[in-house]
Short mmCIF file of C-alpha atoms in Angstrom, two decimals:
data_model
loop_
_atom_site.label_atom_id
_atom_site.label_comp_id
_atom_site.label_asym_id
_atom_site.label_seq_id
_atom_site.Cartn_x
_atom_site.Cartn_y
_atom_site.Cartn_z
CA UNK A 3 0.00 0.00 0.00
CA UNK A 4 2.94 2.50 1.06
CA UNK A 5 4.56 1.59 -2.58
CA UNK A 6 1.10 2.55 -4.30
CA UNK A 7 0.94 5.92 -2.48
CA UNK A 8 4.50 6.45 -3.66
CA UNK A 9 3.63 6.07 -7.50
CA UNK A 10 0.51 8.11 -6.70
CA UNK A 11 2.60 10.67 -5.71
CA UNK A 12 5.45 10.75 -8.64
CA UNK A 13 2.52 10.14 -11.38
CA UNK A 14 2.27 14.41 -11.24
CA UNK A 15 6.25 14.45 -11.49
CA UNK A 16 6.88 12.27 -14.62
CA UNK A 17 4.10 13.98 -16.31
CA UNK A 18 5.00 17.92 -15.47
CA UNK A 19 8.51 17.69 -14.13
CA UNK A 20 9.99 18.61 -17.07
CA UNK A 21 8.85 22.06 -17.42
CA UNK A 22 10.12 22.70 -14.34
CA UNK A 23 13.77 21.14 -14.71
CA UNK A 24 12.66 17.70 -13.15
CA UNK A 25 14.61 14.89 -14.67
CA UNK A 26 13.30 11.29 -13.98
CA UNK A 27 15.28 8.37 -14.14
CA UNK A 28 13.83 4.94 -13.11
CA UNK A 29 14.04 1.12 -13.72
CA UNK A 30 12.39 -1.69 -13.74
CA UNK A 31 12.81 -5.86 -14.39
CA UNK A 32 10.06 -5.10 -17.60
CA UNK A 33 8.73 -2.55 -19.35
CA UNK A 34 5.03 -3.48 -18.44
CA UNK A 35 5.46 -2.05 -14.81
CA UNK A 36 5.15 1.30 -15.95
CA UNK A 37 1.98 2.86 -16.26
CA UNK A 38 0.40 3.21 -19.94
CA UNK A 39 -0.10 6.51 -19.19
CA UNK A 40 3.40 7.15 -18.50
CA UNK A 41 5.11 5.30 -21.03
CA UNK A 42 4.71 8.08 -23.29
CA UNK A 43 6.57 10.82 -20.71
CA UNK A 44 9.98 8.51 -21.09
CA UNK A 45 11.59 10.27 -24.32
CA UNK A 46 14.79 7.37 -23.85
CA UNK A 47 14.61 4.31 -23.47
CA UNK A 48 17.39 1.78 -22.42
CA UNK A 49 16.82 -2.28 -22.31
CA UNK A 50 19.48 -4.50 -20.78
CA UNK A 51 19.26 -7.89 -20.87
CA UNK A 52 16.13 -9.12 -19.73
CA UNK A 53 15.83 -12.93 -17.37
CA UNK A 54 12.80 -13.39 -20.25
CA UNK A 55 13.32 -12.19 -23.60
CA UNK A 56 9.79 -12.69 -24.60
CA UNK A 57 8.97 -9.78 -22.39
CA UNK A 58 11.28 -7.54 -24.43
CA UNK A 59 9.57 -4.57 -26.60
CA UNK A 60 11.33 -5.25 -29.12
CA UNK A 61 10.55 -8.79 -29.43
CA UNK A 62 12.08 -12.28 -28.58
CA UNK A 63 14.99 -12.38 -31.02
CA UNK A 64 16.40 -8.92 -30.98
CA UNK A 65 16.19 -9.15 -26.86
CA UNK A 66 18.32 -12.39 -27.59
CA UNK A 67 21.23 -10.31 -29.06
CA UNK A 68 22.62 -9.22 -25.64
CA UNK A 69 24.66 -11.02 -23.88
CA UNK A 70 24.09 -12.50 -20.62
CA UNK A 71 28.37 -12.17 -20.01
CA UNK A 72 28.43 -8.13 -20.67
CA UNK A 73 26.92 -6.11 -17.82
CA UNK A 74 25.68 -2.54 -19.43
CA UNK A 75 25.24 -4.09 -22.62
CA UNK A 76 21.49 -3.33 -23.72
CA UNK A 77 19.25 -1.84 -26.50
CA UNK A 78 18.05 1.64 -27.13
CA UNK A 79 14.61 2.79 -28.84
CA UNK A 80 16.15 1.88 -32.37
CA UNK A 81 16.78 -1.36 -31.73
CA UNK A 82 20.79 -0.64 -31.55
CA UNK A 83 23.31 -2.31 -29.69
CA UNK A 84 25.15 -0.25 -27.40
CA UNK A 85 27.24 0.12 -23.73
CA UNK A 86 26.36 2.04 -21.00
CA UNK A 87 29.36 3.51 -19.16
CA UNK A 88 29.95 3.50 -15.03
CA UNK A 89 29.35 6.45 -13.71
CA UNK A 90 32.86 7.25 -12.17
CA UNK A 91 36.07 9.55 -13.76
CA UNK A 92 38.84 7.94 -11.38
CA UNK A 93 39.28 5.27 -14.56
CA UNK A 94 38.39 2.06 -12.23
CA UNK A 95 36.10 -0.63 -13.22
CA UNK A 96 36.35 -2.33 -10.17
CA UNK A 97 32.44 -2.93 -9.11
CA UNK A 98 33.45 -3.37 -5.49
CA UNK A 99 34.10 0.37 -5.36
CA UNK A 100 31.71 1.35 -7.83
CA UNK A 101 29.69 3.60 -4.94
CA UNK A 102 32.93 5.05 -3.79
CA UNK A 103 33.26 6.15 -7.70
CA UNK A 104 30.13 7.76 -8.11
CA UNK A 105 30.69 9.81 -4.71
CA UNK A 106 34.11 11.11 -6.42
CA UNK A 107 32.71 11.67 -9.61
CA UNK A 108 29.73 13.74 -7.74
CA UNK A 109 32.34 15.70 -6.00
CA UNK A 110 34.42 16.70 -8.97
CA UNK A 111 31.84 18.16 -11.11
CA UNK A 112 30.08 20.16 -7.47
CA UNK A 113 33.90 21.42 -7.38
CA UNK A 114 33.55 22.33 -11.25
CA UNK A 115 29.89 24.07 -11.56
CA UNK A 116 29.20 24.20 -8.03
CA UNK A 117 26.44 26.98 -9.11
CA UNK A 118 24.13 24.46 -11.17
CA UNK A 119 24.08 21.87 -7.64
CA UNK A 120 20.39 20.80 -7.40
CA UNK A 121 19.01 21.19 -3.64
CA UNK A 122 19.81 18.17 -1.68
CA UNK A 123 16.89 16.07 -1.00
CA UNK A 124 15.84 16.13 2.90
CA UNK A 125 15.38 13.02 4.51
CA UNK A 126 13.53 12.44 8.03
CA UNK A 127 16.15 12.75 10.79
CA UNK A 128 16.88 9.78 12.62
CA UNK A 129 16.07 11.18 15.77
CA UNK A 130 13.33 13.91 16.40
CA UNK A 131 13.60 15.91 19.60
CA UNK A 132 10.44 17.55 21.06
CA UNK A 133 12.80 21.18 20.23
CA UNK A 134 13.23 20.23 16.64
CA UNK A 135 9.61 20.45 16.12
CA UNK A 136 7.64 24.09 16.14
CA UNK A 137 5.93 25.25 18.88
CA UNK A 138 2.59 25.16 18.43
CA UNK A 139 0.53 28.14 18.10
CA UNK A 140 -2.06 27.95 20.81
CA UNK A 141 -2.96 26.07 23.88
CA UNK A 142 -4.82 22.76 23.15
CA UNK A 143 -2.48 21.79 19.69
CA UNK A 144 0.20 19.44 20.31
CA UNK A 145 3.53 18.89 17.53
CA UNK A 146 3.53 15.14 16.89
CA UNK A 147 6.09 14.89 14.21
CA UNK A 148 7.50 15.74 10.67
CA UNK A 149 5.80 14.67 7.14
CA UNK A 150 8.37 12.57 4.86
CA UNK A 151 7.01 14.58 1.98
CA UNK A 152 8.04 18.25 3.05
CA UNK A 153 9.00 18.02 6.33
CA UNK A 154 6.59 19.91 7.78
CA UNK A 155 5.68 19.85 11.18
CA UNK A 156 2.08 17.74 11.90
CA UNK A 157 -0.03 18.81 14.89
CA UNK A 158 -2.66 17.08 17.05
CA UNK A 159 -5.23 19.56 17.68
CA UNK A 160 -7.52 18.22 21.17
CA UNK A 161 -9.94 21.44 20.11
CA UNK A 162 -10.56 20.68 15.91
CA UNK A 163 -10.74 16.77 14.23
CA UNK A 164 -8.03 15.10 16.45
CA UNK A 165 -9.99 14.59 19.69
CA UNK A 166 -9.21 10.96 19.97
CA UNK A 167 -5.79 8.84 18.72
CA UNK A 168 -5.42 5.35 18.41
CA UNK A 169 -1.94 4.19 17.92
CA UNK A 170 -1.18 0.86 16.21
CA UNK A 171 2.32 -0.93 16.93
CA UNK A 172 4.09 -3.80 17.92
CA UNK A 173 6.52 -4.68 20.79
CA UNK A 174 9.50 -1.53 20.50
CA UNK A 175 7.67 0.38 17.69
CA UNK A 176 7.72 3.47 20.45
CA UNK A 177 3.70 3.34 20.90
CA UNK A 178 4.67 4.44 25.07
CA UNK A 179 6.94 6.99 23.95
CA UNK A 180 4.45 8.46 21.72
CA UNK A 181 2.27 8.72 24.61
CA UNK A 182 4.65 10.43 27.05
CA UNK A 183 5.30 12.79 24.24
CA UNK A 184 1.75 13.95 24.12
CA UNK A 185 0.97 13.62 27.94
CA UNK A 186 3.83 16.02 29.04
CA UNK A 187 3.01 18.59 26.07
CA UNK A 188 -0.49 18.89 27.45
CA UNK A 189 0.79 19.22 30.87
CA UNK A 190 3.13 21.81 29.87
CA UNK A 191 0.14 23.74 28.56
CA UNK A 192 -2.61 23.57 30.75
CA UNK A 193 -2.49 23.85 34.69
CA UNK A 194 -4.35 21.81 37.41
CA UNK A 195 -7.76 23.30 36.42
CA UNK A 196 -8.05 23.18 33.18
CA UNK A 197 -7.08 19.25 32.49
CA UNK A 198 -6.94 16.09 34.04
CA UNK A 199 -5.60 12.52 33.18
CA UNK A 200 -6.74 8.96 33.94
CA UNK A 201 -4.26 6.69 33.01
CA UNK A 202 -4.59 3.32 32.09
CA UNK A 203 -0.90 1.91 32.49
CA UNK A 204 -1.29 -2.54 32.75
CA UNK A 205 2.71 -2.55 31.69
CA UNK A 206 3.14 0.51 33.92
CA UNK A 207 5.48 2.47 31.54
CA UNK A 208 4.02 5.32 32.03
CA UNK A 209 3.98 5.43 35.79
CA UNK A 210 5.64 9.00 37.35
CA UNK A 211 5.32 10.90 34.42
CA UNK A 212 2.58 12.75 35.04
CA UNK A 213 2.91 14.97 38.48
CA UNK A 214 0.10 14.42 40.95
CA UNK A 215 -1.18 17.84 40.18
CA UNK A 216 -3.18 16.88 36.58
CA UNK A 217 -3.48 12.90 37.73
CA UNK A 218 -6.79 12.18 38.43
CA UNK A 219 -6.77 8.76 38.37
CA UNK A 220 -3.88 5.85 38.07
CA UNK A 221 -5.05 1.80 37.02
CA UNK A 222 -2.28 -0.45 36.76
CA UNK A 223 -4.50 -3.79 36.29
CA UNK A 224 -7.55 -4.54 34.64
CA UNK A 225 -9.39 -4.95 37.73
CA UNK A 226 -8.63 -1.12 38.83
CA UNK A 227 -9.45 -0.04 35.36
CA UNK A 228 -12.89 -1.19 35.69
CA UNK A 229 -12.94 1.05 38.77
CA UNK A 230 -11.30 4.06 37.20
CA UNK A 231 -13.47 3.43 34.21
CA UNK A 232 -16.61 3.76 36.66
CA UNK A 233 -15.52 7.14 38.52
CA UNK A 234 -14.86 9.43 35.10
CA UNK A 235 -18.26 8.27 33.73
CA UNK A 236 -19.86 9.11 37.28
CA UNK A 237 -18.18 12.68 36.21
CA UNK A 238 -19.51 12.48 32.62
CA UNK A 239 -23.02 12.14 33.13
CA UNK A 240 -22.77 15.61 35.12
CA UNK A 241 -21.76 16.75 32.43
CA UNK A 242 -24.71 15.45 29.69
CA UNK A 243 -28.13 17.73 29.93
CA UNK A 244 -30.35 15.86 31.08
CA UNK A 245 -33.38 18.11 30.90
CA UNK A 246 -34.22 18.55 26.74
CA UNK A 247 -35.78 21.83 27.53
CA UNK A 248 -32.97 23.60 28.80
CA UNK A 249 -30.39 25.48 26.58
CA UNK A 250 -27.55 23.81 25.73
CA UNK A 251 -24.48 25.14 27.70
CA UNK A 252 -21.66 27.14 25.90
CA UNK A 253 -19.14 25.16 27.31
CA UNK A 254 -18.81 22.02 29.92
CA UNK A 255 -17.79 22.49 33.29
CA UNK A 256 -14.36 21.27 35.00
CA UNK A 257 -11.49 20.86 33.29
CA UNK A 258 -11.07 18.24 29.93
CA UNK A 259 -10.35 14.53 30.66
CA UNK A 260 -8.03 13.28 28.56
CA UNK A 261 -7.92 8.84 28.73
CA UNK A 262 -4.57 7.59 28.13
CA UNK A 263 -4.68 3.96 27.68
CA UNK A 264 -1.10 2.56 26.85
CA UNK A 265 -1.40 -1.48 25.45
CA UNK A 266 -5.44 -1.68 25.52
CA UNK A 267 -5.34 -5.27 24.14
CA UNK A 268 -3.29 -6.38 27.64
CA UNK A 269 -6.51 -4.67 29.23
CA UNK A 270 -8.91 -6.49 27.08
CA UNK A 271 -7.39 -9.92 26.98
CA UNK A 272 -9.66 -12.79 27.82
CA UNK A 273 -12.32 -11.06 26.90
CA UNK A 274 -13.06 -8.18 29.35
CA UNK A 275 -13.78 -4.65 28.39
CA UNK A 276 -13.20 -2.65 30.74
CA UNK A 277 -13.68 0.90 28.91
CA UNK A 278 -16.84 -0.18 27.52
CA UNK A 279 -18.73 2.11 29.20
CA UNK A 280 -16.90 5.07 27.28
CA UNK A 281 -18.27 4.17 24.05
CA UNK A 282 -21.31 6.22 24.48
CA UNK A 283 -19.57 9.63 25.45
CA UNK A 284 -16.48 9.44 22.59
CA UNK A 285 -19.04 10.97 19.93
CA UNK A 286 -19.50 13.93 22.69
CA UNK A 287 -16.16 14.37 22.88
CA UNK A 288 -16.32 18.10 22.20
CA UNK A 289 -19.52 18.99 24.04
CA UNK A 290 -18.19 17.02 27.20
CA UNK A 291 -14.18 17.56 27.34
CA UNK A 292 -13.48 14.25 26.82
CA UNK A 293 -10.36 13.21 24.80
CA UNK A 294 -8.79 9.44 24.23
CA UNK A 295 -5.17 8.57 23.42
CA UNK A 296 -4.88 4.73 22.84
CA UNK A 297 -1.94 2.26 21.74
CA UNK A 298 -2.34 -1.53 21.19
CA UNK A 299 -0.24 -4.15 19.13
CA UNK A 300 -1.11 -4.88 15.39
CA UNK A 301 -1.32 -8.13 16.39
CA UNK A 302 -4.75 -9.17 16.41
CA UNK A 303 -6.22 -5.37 15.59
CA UNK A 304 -7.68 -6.75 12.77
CA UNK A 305 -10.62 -8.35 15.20
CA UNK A 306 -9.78 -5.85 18.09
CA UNK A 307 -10.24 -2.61 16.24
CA UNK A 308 -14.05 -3.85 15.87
CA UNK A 309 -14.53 -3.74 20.08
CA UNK A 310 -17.14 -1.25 21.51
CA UNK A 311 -14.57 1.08 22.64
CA UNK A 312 -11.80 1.28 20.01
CA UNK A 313 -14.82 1.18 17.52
CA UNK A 314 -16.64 4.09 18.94
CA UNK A 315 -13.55 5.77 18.96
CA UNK A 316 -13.12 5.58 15.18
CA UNK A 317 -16.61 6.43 14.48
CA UNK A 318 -15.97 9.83 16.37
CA UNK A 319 -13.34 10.55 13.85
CA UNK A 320 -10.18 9.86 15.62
CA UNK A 321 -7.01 9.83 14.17
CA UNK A 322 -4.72 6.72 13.68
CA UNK A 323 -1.44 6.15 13.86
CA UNK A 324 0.53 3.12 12.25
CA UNK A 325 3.52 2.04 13.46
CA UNK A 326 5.98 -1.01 13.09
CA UNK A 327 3.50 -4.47 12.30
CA UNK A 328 2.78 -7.57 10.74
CA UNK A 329 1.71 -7.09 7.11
CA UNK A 330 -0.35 -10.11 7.09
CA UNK A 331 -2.39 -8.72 9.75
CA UNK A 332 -4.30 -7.33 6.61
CA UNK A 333 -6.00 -3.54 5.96
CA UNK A 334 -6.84 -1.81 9.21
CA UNK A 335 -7.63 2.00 8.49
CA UNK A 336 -8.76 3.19 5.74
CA UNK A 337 -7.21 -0.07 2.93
CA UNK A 338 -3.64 0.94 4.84
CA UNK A 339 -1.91 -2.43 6.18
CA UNK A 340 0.74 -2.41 8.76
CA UNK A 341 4.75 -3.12 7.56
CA UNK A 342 7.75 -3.44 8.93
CA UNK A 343 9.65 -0.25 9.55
CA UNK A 344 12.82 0.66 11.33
CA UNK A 345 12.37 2.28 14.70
CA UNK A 346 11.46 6.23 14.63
CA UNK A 347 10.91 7.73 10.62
CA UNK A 348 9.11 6.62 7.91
CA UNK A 349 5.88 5.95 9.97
CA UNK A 350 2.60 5.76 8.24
CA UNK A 351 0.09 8.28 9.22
CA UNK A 352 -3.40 8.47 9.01
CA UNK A 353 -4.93 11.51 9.63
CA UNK A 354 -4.18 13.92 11.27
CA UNK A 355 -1.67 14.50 8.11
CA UNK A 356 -3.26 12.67 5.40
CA UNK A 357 -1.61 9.74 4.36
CA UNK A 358 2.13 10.36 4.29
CA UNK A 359 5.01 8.58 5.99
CA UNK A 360 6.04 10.62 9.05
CA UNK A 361 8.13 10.63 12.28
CA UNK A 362 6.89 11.03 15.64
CA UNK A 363 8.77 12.80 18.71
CA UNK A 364 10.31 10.77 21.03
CA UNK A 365 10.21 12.44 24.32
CA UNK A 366 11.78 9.52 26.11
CA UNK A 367 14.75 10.78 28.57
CA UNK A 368 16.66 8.05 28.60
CA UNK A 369 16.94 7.92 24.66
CA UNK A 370 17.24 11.29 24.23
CA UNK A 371 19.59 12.25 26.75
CA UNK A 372 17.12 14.53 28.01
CA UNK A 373 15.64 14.43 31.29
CA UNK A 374 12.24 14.12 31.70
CA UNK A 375 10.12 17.33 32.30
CA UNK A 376 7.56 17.35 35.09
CA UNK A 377 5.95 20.44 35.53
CA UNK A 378 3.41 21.43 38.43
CA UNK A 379 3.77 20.81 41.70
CA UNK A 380 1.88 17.81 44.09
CA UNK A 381 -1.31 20.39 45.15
CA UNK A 382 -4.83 19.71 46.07
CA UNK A 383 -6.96 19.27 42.75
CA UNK A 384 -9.67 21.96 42.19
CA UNK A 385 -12.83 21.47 39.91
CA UNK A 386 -12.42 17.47 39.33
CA UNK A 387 -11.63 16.60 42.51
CA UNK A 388 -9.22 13.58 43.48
CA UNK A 389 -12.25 11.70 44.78
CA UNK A 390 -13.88 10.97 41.45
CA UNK A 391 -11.23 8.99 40.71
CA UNK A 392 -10.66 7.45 44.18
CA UNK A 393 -11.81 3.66 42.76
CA UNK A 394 -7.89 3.39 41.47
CA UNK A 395 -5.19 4.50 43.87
CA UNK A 396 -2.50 6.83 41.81
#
């Protein structure tokens, strides 16, 4: 699916890049791979020797003429006979230091025209720091990474279309980093009164990192979940008119309650649910203050993605974020399947962002050399009080 999204995006560059000094040069096992519609774009046209020369263009026999024994040896659009040069001027023809060739011959002609240098092309870094990103604009709008296509900065924003998160990845794929990430930005930005976090921590990697000041609520196990899970919907009915005559309220009252849930399928395994009862209030999200930041393995999302609570969270339009999985785990989001990735860029993002490979911000002290940032101090909570969430000791 990534590879498709790729050729969707260079289709507009074959066809207009040349008005615009865009060369392409690309390669393939057979001419067939290339689009019909794009066959036309490629003014040269180079064959080597094919594994098949029945899939030749220019038929069986003539493909026959090269031969297998003479690498660069191939057949242009006339049917001609011809060999292709390396691509070094140091005079080797060693293939074993072909690469270390081209990077000289690159060199020399920068140190000849150095003026006619295209721009180099920007890769993703291989480590993002929570700095590197911009600061976002206004309170409520959290940076969560770069987009491979222009590296610009993509933002989660808890008061427009990215409410809720669900984050798809397998063992190391950074799914509890991701969370810290977002957890201490908020805390950065709101004080004691204006949010408040239940966290639902069964592998307890997220213990500590939020101060006692914005923690309403802590549930290491699946049994205290249940209990947590009971005391913030206690606090969300308050918060849903109940008479249908009254006007509806400007704005809810207390601060927002964001739901961190870090590995919901350890929470829901043998068959308990014990968010369920947040599946009606995810659609009210915005009328309410309620916002939900899951992660969960790809393992088995296929089936899990469909439970009440991950389910409703996808039909409130929450955003989804695939990380390192199992291809064969088939389409989750959208017809976008999991792959294997290496740890940090080239992440597949699905909204917020569109559908672009990005890179999330690791916040993570201990990988970043950075220590971690608590800020608040351990004070009385005011609005939401402690004793909402008193099922699940913090």
């Amino acid at each position: 699916m990534a590879h498709f999204v790729r050729r969707q995006h260079l289709h507009p560059v074959v066809i207009r890049g040349g008005g615009y000094g865009v060369q392409v040069v690309a390669t393939g096992t057979r001419w067939n791979e290339v689009r019909i519609a794009q066959q036309g774009f490629f003014g040269t046209r180079l064959e080597l020797r094919l594994s098949e020369p029945a899939e030749s263009s220019h038929g069986r026999k003539t493909a026959a003429k090269v031969p297998e024994d003479r690498p660069g040896r191939g057949l242009n659009h006339d049917q001609l006979l011809g060999q292709i040069a390396l691509p070094r001027l140091d005079g080797q023809a060693d293939a074993a230091t072909l690469n270390a060739g081209v990077r000289d011959a690159v060199e020399r002609l920068t140190e000849v025209s150095p003026e006619r240098t295209p721009r180099r092309v920007r890769l993703l870094p291989s480590l993002l720091r929570p700095e590197d990103v911009p600061a976002p604009a206004r309170q409520g709008v959290v940076p969560f990474g770069l987009l491979e296509r222009d590296l610009s900065a993509t933002m989660l924003d808890l008061t427009g279309q990215d409410r809720h998160l669900l984050i798809l990845g397998d063992e190391q794929a950074g799914k509890t980093s991701a969370l810290r990430h977002i957890m201490l930005t908020l805390v950065e930005q709101h004080t004691e009164d204006e949010i408040v976090f239940a966290v639902y921590d069964p592998r307890k990697g997220l213990r500590g990192v939020i101060p006692d000041s914005h923690l309403g609520g802590y549930a290491p196990s699946a049994a205290l979940a249940q209990g947590l899970t009971s005391s913030v919907v206690q606090e969300l009915r308050t918060r849903v008119p109940q008479d249908p005559l009254a006007p509806a309220p400007e704005t809810f009252q207390g601060p927002r309650i964001v739901l961190i849930v870090d590995d919901y399928d350890v929470l829901t395994a043998g068959g308990s649910s014990p968010l369920r009862e947040f599946a009606e209030f995810l659609p009210m999200g915005a009328e309410i203050g309620l916002h939900a930041f899951v992660s969960r393995k790809v393992r088995g999302a296929s089936r899990g993605l469909f439970e009440p609570f991950t389910g409703a969270m996808r039909e409130a339009g929450g955003a989804t974020f695939i990380m390192d999985g199992d291809r064969s785990e088939g389409t989750l989001v959208n017809g976008v399947r999991p792959r294997r990735r290496r740890r940090g860029p080239d992440q597949s993002v699905h909204a917020p962002g569109g559908d672009s490979p990005g890179l999330y911000g690791d916040r993570r002290g201990d990988h970043l050399h950075l220590p971690v940032r608590l800020s608040g101090s351990a004070v009385q909570r005011i609005g939401l009080s402690r004793a909402a969430f008193s099922a699940a000791p913090c």
